[in-house]
XYZ file of C-alpha atoms in Angstrom:
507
model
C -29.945 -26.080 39.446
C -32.313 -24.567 41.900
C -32.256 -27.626 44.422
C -28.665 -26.807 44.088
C -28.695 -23.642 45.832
C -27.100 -23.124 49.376
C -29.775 -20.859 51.137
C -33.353 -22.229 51.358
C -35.218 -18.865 50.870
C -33.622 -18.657 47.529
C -34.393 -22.146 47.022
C -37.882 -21.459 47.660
C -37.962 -18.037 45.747
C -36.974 -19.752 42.474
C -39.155 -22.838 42.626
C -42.382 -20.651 43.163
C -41.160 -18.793 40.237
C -40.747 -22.369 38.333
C -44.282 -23.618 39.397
C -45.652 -20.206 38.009
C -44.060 -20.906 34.672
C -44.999 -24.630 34.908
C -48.874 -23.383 35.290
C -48.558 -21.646 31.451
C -47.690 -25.667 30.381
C -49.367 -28.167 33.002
C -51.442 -26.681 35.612
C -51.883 -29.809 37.704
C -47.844 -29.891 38.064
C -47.614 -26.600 38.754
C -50.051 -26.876 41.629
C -48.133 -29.544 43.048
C -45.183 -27.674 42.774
C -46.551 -24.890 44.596
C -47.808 -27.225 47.588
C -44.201 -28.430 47.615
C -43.106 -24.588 47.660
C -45.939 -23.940 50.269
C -45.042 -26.909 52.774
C -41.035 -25.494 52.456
C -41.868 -22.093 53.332
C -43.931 -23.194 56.718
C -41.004 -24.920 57.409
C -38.813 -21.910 56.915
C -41.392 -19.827 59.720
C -40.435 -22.337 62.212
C -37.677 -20.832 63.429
C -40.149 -17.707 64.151
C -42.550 -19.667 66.175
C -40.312 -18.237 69.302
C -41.973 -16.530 72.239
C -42.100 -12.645 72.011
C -39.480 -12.305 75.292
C -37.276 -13.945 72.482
C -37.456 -11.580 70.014
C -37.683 -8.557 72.780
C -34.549 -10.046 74.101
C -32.876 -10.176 70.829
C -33.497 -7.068 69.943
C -32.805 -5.192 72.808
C -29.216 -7.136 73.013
C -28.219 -5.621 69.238
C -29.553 -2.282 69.961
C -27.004 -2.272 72.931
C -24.005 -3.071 70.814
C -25.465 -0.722 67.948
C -26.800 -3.311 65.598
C -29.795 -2.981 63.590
C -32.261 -5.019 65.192
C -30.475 -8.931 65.437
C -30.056 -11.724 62.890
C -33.678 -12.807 64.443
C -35.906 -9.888 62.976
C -33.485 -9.757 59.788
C -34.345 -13.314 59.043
C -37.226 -12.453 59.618
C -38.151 -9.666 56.808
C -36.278 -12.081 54.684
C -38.705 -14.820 55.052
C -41.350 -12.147 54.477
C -39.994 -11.022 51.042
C -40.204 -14.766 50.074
C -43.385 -14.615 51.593
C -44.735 -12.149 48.903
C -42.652 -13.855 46.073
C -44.804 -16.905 46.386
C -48.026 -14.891 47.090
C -47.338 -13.047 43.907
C -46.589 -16.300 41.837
C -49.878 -17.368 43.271
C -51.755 -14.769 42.110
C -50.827 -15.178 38.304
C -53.196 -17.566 38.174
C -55.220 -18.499 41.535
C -56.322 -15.292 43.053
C -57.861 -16.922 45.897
C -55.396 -19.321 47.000
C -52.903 -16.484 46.912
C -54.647 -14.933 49.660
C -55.287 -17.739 50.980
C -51.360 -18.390 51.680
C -50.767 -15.336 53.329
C -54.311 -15.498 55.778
C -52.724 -19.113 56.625
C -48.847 -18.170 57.015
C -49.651 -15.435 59.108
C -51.671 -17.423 61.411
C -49.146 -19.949 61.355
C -46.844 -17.377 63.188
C -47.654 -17.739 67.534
C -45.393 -14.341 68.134
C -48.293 -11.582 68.009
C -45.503 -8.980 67.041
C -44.500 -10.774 64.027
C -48.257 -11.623 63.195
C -49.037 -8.274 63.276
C -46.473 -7.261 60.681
C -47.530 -9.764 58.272
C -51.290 -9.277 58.451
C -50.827 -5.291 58.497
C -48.826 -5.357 55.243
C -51.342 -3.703 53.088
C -49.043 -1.872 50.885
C -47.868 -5.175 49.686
C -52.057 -6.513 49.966
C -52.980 -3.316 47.660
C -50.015 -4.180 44.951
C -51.831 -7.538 44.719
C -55.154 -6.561 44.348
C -54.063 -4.411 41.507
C -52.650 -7.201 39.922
C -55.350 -9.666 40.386
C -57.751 -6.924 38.864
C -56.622 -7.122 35.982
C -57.958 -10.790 35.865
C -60.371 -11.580 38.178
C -62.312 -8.867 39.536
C -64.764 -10.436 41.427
C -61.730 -11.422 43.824
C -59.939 -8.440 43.587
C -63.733 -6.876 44.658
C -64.090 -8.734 47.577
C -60.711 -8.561 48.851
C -60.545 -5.242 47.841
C -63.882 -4.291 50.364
C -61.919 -6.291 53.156
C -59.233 -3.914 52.623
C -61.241 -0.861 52.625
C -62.678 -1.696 56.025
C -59.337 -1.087 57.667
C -59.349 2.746 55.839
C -58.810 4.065 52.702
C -55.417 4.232 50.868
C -53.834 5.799 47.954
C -53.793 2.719 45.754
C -56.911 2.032 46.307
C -57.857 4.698 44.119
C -55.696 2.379 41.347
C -57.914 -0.716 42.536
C -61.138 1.327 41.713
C -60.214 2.571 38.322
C -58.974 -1.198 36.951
C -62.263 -2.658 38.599
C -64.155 0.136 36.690
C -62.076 -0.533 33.551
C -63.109 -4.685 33.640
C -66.897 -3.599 35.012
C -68.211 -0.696 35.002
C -71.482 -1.393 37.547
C -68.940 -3.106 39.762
C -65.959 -0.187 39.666
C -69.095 2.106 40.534
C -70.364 -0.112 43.400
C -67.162 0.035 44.994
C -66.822 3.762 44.434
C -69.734 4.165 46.408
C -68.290 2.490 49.153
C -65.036 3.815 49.288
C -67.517 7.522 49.296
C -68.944 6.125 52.459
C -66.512 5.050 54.156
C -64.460 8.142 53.169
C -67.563 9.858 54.824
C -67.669 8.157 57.840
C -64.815 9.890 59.019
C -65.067 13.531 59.113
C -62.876 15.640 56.871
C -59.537 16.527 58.284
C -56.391 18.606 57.054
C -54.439 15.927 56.588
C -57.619 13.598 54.238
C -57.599 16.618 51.344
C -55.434 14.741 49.008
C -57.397 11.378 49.105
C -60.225 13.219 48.369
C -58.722 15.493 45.809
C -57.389 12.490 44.126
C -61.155 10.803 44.143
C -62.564 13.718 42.800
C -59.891 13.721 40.064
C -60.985 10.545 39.098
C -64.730 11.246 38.898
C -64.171 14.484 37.027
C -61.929 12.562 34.203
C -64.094 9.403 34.202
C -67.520 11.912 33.682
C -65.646 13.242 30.271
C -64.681 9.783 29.062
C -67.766 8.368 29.215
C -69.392 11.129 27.430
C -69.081 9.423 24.515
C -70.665 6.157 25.727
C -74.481 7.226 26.955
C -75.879 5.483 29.241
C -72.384 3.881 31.498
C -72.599 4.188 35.057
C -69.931 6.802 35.936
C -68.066 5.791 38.518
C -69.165 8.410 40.589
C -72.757 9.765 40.481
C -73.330 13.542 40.062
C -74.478 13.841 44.383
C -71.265 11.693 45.267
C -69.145 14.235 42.624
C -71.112 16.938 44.673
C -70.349 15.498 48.214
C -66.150 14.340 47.388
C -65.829 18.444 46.393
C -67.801 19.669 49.798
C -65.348 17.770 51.761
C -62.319 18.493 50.321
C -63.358 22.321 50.097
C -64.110 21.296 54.125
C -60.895 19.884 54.261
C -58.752 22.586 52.509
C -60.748 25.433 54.448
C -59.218 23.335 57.850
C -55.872 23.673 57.171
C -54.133 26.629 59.264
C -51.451 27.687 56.581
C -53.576 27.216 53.317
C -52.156 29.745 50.565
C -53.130 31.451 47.209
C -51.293 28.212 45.475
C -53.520 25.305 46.985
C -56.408 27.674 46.424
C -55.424 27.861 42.888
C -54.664 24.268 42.320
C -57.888 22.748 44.290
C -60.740 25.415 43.469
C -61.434 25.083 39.800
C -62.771 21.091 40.989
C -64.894 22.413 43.848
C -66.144 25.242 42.376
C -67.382 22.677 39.365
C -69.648 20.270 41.944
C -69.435 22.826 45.240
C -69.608 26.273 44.401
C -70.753 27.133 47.634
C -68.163 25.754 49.438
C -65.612 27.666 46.479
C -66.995 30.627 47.571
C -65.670 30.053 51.197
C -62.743 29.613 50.263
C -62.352 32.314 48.118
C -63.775 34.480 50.937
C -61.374 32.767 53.581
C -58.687 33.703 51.147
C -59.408 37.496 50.060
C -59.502 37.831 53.913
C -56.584 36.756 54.694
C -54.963 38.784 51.812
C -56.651 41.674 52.992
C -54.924 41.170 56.342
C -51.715 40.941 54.639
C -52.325 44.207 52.421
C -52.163 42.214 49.031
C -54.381 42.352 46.137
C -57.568 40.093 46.617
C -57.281 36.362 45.347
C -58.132 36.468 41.657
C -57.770 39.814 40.833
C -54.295 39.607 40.355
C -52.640 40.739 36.898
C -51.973 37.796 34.974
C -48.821 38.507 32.875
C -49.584 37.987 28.968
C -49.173 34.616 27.310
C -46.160 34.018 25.322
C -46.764 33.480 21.539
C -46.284 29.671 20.595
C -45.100 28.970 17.816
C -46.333 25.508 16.846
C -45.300 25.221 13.375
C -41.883 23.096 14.569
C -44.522 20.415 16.634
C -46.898 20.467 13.903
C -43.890 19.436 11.630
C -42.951 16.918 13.758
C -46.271 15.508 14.172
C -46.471 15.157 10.657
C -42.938 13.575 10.581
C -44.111 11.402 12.714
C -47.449 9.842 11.021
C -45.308 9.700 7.889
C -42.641 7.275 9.900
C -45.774 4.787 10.787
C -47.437 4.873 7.774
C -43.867 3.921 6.421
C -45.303 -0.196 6.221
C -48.088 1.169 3.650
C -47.791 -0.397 0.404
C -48.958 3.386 -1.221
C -45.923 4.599 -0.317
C -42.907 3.983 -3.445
C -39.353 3.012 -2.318
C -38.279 6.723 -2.963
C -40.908 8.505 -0.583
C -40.266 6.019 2.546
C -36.007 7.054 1.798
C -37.599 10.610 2.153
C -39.602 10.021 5.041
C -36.592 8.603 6.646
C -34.004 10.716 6.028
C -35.894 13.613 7.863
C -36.864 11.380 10.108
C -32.694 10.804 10.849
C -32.277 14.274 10.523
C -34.976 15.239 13.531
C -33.581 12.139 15.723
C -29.911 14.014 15.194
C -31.039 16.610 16.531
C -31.877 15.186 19.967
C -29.138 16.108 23.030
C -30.400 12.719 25.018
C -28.873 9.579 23.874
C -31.279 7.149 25.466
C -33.940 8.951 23.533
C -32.158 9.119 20.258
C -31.291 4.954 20.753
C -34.444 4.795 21.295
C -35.809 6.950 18.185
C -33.528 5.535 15.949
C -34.661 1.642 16.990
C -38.551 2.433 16.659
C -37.661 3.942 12.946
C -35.525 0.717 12.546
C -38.489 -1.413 13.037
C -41.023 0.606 10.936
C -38.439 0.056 8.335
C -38.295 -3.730 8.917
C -42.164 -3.512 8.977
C -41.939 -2.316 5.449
C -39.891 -4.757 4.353
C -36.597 -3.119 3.841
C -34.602 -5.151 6.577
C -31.231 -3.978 5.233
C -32.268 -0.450 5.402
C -33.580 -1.190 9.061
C -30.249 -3.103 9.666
C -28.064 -0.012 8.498
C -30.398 2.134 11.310
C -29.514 -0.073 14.411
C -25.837 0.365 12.848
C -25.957 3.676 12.986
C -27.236 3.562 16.810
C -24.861 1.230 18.216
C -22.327 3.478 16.664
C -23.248 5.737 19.764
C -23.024 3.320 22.365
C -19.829 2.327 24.698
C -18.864 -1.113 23.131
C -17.499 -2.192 26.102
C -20.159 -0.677 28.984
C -18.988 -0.207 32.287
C -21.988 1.227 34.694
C -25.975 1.027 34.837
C -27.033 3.747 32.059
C -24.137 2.135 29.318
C -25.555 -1.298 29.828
C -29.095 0.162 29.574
C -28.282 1.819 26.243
C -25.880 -1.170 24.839
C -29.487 -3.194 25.591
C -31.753 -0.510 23.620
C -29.830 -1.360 20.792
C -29.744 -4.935 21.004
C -33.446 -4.686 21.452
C -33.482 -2.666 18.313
C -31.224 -5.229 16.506
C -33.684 -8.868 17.884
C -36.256 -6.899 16.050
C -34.716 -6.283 12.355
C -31.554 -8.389 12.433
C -31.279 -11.209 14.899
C -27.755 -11.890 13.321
C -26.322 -8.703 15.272
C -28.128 -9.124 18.089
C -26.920 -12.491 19.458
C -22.895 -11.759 18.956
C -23.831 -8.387 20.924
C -25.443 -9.520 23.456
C -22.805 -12.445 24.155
C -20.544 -9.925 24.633
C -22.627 -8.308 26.709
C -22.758 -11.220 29.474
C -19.312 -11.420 29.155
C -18.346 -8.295 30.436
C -21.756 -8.269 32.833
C -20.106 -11.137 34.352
C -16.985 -9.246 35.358
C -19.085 -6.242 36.537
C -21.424 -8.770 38.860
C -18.160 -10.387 40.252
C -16.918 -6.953 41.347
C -20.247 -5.701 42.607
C -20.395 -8.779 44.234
C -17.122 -8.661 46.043
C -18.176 -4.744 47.111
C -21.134 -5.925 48.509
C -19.893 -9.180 50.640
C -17.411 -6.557 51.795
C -19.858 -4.068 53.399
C -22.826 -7.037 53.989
C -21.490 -8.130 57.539
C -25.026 -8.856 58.362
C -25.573 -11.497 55.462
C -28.614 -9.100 54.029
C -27.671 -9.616 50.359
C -25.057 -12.295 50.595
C -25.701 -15.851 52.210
C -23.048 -18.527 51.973
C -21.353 -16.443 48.603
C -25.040 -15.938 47.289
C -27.040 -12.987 46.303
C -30.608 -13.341 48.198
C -32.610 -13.098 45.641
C -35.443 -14.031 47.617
C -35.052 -10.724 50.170
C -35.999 -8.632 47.542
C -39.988 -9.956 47.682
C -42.224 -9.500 45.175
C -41.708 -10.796 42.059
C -38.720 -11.875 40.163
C -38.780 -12.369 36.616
C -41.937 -10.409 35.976
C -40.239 -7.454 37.684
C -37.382 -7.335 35.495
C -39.246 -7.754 32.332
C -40.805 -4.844 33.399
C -38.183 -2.728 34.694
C -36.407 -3.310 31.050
C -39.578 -2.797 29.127
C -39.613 -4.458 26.023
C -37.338 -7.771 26.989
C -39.794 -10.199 26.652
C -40.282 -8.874 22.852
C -36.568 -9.242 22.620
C -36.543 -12.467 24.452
C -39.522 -13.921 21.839
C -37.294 -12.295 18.638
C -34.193 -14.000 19.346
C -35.944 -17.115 20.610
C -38.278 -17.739 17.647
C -35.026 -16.973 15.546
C -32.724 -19.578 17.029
C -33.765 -20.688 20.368
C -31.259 -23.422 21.043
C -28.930 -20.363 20.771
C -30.995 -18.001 23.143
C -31.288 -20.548 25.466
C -27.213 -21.145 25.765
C -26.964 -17.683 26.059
C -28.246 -18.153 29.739
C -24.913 -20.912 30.286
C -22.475 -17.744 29.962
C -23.520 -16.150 33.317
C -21.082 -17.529 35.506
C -22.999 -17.385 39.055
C -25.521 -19.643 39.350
C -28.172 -17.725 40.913
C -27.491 -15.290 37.953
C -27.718 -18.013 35.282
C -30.853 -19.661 36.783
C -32.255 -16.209 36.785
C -31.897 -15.777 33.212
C -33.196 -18.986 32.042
C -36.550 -18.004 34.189
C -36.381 -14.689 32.126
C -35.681 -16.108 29.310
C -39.352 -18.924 29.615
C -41.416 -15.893 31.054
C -40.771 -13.811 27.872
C -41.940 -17.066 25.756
C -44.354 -18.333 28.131
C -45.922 -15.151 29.332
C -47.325 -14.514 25.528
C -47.771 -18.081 23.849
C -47.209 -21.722 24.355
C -44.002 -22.679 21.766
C -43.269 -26.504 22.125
C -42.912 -27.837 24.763
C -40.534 -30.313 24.648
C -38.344 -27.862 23.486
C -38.553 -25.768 26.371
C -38.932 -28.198 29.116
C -36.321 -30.478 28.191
């Protein structure tokens, strides 16, 4: 199917997402499947190897007629979002030679311009650290101090707290290093929320770890002390700062800086001074409001009672009790995607105690709020909470529902489709009548597993309960880009959390 594809970045874009499922099965065919992916993208950047008067040329020629930058630089970011699909697949399972694919394609590139923009792309670098991390942080460390050399970066404040989370000596190493190179440049207006978010981090690591005695914190009690200096520094900089950043930013200094919290309380009861208002803090604070938490304590109660409902101490009439309130709560919520989804997580602690016809009659009662025949984004999200709710207590329901589901899907994705070749003159989503699935860069499968949450559960339900039947499911999409897709989704819910037979799947 994918060899049968018209455009080669999708070609490529699915077959690195098929060697990164082979990898869970055989990992010597998967790594020749990659080098097969590998040697098909290089031959994709050939038609970039142009001379930068080319591209200049180009570009300047579509500006003129009022186009948005030539077929030339759109190919371009195409090949770039396949780029990161295959770097991505890469770094599943081989950190290194995922990085090793994009230092190599980028050189592979002789325009500097376009060189530039693919070894500069370190949003896209710091998204795959993260996710290397959470495997292999020894090479999401050293990649990770590469990174840092070029400056510091909002996510790599993510980077430092999964390091920390794997190893604590090495999360606290790098902390140190992002504090000096953070250092290195002297505090500015415009640096206060890096360091603000830092210090966050510090401050919430030092009371987690006061129950472990003797962990490394991440940062020590001088760096705490230096990160508040300059970002009192920092805040004391800025021309318009007000009572509300004041408010929001002293409490952290004033805990590892209190000198510096005094100059800005000083800088601040100046300027109110000048402006004839009341000095900052001294303010009347209006009275808290009563709270009345007997409603949240009853819920919270509610709520342990619903997940102790699998305990064999409870008798058949207490869990009917527990759940009837439970109902009774859940009816009382105005949000329907949070009811579907209240009513499906009592469904399964229902299953869970062994009353599947009870738990059946739940999922009933929540696809009894649902459009049965969805027609935009939010119905098909809720008409797929409830299927989810049904793969988990009765598989029976779920498959008819979900057939019917594709059906009409497939009608909505021919119309969407149609909209979008109508308005796509510039072939960015549709190629020779198919979506690009590979501009979108990144990852594929993984991404939408995540997007709908709890899929691959639903995926390994239905599977385990009939998987000859999940797997024709995937046949009723009638696009082929669309069906291919949901056979990949369809393996990377099974795949991604065990190894079923695999002559089954593979055949």
């Amino acid at each position: 199917d994918v060899n049968n594809m018209r455009t080669l970045e999708n070609r490529i874009s699915f077959s690195a997402e098929l060697a990164n499922l082979m990898w869970f099965n055989d990992e010597k065919e998967a790594r020749a499947m990659f080098k097969s992916v590998i040697t098909d993208f290089r031959q994709l950047l050939t038609q970039f190897d142009a001379p930068e008067t080319a591209t200049e040329t180009e570009e300047e020629a579509s500006l003129l007629v009022g186009g948005r930058g030539g077929d030339f630089n759109r190919k371009f970011f195409k090949a770039t979002a396949v780029r990161q699909q295959i770097a991505t697949n890469l770094a599943e399972h081989d950190p290194q030679l995922a990085f090793d694919f994009l230092a190599e394609t980028a050189q592979a590139i002789s325009n500097p311009k376009l060189r530039l923009q693919l070894e500069q792309n370190s949003y896209f670098e710091m998204q795959l650290l993260n996710r290397i991390a959470e495997k292999n942080v020894d090479v999401a460390l050293k990649h990770g101090l590469k990174a840092l050399e070029k400056g510091f970066n909002v996510q790599m404040g993510e980077l430092l707290k999964k390091i920390y989370a794997k190893d604590a000596e090495k999360g606290a190493s790098f902390g140190e290093d992002i504090l000096k190179k953070i250092k290195s440049v002297d505090a500015t207006p415009d640096n206060f929320y890096h360091l603000n978010m830092l210090l966050s981090l510090g401050n919430e690591n030092l009371e987690q770890i006061k129950k472990e005695p003797g962990k490394r914190p991440m940062f020590s009690e001088q760096s705490m002390r230096e990160l508040a200096d300059l970002l009192g520094k920092a805040l004391l900089k800025r021309e318009n700062l007000d009572s509300s950043e004041i408010t929001q930013y002293l409490p952290q200094v004033e805990k590892f800086a209190p000198a510096r919290a005094a100059q800005m309380r000083q800088k601040m009861n100046s300027k109110n001074t000048k402006n004839g208002t009341a000095p900052f803090g001294d303010a009347p604070r209006p009275p808290m409001p009563a709270t009345n938490t007997s409603q949240a304590d009853k819920q919270k109660k509610l709520m342990e009672d619903v997940e102790s409902l699998n305990k064999k101490t409870l008798s058949k009439e207490e869990r009917q009790k527990v759940v009837e309130q439970a109902k009774k709560i859940i009816a009382s919520v105005k949000n329907r995607e949070q009811k579907l989804f209240a009513l499906s997580a009592l469904a399964a602690q229902v299953a869970l105690s062994g009353d599947k016809e009870s738990a059946s009659q739940i999922m009933d009662d929540a696809r009894s709020l649902i459009n049965p025949q969805p027609k935009n984004y939010r119905e098909y999200t809720e008409t797929w909470i409830v299927i989810t709710g049904y793969a988990g207590v009765d598989t029976e329901k779920a498959f008819p529902m979900l057939e019917n589901t594709i059906f009409r899907l497939n009608e909505t994705i021919s119309a969407a489709i149609k909209v979008a070749e109508f308005i796509d003159t510039s072939n960015d989503i549709i190629e020779d009548g198919e979506v690009q699935v590979g501009s979108f860069g990144g990852e594929i499968t993984r991404g939408l597993l995540r997007s709908l949450g709890t899929i691959d559960m639903t995926i390994q339900n239905l599977a385990k309960a009939d998987f000859v039947r999940a797997k024709a499911l995937t046949n009723k999409f009638e696009r082929q880009e669309i069906r291919i897709l949901a056979k990949m989704i369809v393996l990377r819910g099974i795949l991604g959390e065990s190894h079923p037979s695999n002559g089954e799947i593979f055949d």
